[in-house]
XYZ file of N, CA and C in Angstrom:
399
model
N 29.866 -10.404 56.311
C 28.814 -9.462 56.563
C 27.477 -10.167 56.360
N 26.510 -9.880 56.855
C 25.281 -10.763 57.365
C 24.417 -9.358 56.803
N 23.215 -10.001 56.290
C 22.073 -8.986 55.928
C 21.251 -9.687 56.693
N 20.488 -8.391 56.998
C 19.271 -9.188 58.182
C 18.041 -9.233 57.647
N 17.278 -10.244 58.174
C 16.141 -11.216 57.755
C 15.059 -10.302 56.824
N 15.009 -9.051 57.330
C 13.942 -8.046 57.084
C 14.655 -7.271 55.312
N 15.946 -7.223 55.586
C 16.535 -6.502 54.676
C 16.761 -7.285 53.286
N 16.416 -8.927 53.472
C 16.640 -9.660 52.205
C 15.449 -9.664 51.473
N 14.138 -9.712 52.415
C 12.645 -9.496 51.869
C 12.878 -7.980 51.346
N 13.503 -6.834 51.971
C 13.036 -5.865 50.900
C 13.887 -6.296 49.452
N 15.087 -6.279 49.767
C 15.767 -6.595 48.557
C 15.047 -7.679 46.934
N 13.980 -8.443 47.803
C 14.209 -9.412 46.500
C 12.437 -8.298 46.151
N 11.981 -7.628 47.030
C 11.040 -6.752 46.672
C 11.215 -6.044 45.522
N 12.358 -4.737 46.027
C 12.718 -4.079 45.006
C 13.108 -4.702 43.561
N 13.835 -6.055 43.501
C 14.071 -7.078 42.550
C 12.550 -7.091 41.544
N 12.044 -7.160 42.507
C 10.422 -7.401 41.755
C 9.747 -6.594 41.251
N 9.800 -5.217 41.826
C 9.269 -3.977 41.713
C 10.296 -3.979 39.839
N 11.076 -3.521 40.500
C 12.116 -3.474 38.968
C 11.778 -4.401 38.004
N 11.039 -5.481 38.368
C 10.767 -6.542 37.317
C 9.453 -5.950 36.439
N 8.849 -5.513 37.136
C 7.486 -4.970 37.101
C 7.214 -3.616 36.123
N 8.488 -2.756 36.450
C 9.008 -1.362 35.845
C 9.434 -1.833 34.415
N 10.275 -2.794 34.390
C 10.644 -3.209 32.798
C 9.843 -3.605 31.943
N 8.984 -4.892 32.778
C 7.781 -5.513 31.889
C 6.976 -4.396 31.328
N 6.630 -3.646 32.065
C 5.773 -2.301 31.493
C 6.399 -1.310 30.417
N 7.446 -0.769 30.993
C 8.138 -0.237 29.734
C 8.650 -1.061 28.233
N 8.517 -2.688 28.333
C 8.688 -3.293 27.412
C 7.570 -3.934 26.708
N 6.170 -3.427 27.405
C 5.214 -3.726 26.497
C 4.942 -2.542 25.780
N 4.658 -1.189 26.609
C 5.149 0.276 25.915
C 5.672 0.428 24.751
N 6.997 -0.225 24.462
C 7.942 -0.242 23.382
C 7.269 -1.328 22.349
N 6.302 -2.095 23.058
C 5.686 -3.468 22.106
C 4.555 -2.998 20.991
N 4.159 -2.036 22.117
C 2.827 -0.876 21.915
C 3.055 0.151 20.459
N 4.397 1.090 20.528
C 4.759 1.863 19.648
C 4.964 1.154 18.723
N 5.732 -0.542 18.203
C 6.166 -1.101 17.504
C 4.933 -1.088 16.665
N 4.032 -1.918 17.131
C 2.799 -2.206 16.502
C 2.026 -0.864 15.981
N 2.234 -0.271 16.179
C 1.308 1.185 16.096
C 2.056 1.485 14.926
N 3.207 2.016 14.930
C 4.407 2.100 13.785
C 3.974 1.191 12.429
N 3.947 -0.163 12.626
C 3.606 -1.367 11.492
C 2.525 -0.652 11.243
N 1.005 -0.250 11.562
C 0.037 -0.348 11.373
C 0.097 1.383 10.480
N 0.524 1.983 10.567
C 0.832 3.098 9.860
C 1.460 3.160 8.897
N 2.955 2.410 8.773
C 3.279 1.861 7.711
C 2.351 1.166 6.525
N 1.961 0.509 7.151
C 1.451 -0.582 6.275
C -0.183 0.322 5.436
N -0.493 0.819 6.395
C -1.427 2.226 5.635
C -1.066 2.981 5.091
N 0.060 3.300 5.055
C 0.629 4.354 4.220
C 0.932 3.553 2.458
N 1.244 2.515 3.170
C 1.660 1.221 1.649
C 0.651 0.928 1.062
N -0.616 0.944 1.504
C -1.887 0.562 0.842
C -1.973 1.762 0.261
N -2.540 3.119 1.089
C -2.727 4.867 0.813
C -1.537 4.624 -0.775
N -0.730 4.699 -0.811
C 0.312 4.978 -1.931
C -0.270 3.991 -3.147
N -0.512 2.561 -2.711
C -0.585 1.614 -3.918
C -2.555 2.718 -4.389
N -2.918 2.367 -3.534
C -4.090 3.284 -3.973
C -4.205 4.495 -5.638
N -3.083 5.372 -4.791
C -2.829 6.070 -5.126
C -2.248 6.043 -6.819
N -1.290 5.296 -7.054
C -0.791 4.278 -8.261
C -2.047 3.952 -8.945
N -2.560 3.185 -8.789
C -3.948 2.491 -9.227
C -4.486 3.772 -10.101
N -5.045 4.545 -9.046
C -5.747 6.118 -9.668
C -5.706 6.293 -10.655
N -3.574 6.723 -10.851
C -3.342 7.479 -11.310
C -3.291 6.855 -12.642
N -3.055 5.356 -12.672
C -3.143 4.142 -13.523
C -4.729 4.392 -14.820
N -5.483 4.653 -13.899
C -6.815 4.992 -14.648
C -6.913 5.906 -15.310
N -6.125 7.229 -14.572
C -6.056 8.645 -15.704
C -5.478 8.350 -16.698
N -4.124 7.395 -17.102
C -3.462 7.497 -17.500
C -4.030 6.656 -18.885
N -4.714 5.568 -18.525
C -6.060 5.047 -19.190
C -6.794 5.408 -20.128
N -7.266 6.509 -19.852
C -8.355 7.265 -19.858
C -7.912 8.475 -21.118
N -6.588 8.775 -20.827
C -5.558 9.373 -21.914
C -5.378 8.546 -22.829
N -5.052 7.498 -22.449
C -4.760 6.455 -23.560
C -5.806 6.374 -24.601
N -7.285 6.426 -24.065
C -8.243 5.946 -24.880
C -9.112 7.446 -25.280
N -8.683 8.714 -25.265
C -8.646 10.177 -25.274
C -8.398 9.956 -27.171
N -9.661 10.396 -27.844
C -9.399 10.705 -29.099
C -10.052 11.618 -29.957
N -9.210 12.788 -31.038
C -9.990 13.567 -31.433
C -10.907 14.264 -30.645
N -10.358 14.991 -29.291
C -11.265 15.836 -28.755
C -12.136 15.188 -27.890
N -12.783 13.907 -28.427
C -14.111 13.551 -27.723
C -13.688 12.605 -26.060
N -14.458 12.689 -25.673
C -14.076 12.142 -24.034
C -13.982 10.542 -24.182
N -13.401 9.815 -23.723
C -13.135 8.334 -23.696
C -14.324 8.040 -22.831
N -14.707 6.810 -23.189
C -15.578 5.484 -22.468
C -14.758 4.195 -22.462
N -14.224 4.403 -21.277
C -13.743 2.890 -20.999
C -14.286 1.724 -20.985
N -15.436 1.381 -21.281
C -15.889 0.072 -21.438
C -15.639 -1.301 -20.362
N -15.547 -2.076 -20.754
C -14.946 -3.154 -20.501
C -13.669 -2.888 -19.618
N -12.422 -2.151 -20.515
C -11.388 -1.743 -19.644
C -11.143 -1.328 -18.124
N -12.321 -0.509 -17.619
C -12.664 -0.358 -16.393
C -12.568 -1.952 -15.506
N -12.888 -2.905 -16.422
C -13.032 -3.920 -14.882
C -11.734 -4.605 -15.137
N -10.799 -4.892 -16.689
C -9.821 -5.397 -16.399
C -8.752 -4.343 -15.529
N -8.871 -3.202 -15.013
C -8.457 -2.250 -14.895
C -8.550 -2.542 -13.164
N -9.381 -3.167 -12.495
C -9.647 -3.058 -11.329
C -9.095 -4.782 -11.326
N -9.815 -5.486 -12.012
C -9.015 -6.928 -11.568
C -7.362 -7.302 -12.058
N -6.992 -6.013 -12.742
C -5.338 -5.685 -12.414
C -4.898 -5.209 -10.873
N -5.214 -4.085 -10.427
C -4.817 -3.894 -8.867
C -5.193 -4.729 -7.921
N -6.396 -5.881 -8.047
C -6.807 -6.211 -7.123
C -5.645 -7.262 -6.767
N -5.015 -7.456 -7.103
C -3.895 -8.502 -6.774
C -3.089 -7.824 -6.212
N -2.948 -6.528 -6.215
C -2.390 -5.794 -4.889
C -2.532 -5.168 -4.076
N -3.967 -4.869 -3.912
C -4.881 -3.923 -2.737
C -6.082 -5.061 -2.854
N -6.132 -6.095 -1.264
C -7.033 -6.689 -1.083
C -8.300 -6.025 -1.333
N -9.363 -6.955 -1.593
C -10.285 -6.075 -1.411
C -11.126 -4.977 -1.914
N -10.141 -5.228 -3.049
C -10.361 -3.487 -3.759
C -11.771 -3.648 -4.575
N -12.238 -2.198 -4.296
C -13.759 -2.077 -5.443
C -13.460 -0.706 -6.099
N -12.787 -0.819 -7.395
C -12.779 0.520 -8.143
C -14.144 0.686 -8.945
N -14.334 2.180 -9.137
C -14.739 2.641 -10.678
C -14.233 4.145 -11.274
N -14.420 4.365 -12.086
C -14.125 4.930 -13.195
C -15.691 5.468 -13.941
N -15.756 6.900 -13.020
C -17.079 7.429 -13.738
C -17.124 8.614 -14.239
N -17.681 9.104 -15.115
C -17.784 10.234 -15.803
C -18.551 11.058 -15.048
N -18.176 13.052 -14.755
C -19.128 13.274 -13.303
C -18.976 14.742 -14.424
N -20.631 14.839 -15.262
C -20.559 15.743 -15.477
C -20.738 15.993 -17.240
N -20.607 17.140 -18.127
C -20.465 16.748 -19.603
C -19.087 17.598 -19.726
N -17.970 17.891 -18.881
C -17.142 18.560 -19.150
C -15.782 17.976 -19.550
N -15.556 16.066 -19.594
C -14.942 15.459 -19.522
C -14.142 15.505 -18.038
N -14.821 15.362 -17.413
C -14.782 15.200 -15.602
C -14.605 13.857 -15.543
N -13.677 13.317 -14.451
C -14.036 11.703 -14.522
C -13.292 11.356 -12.471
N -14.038 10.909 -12.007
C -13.880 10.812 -10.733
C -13.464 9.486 -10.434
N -12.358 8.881 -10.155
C -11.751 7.735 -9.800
C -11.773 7.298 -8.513
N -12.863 6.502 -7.664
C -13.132 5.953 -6.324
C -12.457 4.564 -6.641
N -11.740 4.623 -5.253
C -11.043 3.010 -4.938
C -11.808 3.189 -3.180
N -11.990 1.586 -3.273
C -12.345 1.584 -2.199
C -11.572 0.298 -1.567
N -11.180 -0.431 -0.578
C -10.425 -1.253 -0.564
C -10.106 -1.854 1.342
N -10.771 -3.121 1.973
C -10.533 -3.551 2.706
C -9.090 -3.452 3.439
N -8.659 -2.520 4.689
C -7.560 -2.373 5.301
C -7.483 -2.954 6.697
N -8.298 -3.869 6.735
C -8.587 -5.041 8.416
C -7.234 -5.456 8.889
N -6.098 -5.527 8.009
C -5.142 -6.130 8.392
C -4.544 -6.106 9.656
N -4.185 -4.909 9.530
C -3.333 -4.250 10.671
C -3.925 -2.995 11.143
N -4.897 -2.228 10.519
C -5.720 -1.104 10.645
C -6.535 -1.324 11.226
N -7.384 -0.526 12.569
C -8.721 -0.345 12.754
C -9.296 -0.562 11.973
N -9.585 0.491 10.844
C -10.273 0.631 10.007
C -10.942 -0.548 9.171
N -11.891 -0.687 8.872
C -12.904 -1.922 8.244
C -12.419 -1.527 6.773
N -12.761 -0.190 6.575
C -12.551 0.051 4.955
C -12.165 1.484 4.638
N -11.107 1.608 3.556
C -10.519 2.963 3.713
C -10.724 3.055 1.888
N -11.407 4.321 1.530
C -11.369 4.874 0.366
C -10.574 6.051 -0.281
N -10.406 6.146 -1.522
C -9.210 6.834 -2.211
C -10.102 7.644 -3.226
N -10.644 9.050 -3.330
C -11.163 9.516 -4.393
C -9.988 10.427 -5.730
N -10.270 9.850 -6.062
C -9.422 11.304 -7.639
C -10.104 11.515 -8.495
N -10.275 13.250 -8.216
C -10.986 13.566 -9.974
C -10.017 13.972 -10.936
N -10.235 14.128 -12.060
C -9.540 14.700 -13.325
C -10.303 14.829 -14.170
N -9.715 15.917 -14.572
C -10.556 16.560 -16.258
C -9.543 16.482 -17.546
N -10.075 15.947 -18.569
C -9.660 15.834 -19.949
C -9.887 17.165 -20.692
N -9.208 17.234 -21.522
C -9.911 18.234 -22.454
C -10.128 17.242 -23.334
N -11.427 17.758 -24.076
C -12.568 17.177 -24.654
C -13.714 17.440 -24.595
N -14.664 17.305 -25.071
C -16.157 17.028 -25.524
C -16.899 15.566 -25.460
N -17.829 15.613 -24.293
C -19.261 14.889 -24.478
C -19.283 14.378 -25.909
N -19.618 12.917 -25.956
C -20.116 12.190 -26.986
C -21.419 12.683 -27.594
């Protein structure tokens, strides 16, 4: 059986067309992959963030005495050059917002990696019971 001259040009066409259909649907799938990582990997920072925070309240209890509200001192920066070895980037503080023993925990922390984003921040407040110095 003989295919004729016209019918082998469409054939290696459609060949091509189909080549064309896959490449696209397999950058598509390249597309979601990466998108997926980049959410992940924000969600892994968002969480370590999150840790850190809660790291400071927990701090902050620690150094909680007789009623009166803690001043972290010093502790505040070994406190931040502890996480920073696991959230690039990171700029914490640890401030008192208020005389009610209020204390507002900002992380702020470079997410360029895999994120749009230039810089993504983490706020937590908490209140002690206690009294103003």
């Amino acid at each position: 059986m003989t295919i004729a001259r016209s019918q082998r040009a469409f054939t290696l066409l459609e060949a091509l067309v189909a080549l064309l259909v896959l490449s696209v649907g397999l950058l598509g799938m390249a597309t979601v992959q990466l998108e997926s990582l980049r959410g992940a990997h924000a969600g892994y920072q968002r969480g370590l963030a999150s840790l850190a925070a809660q790291d400071a309240v927990e701090l902050l209890w620690s150094r909680l005495e007789a009623g009166r509200c803690p001043d972290l001192g010093g502790e505040a920066a070994r406190w931040e050059a502890r996480w920073r070895a696991w959230i690039p980037g990171l700029r914490g503080r640890v401030e008192p917002d208020g005389d009610d023993c209020t204390y507002v925990v900002t992380l702020e922390w470079e997410a360029s990696r895999l994120v749009d984003e230039s810089e993504t921040s983490f706020v937590y407040t908490t209140r002690l019971p206690g009294e103003s110095p």
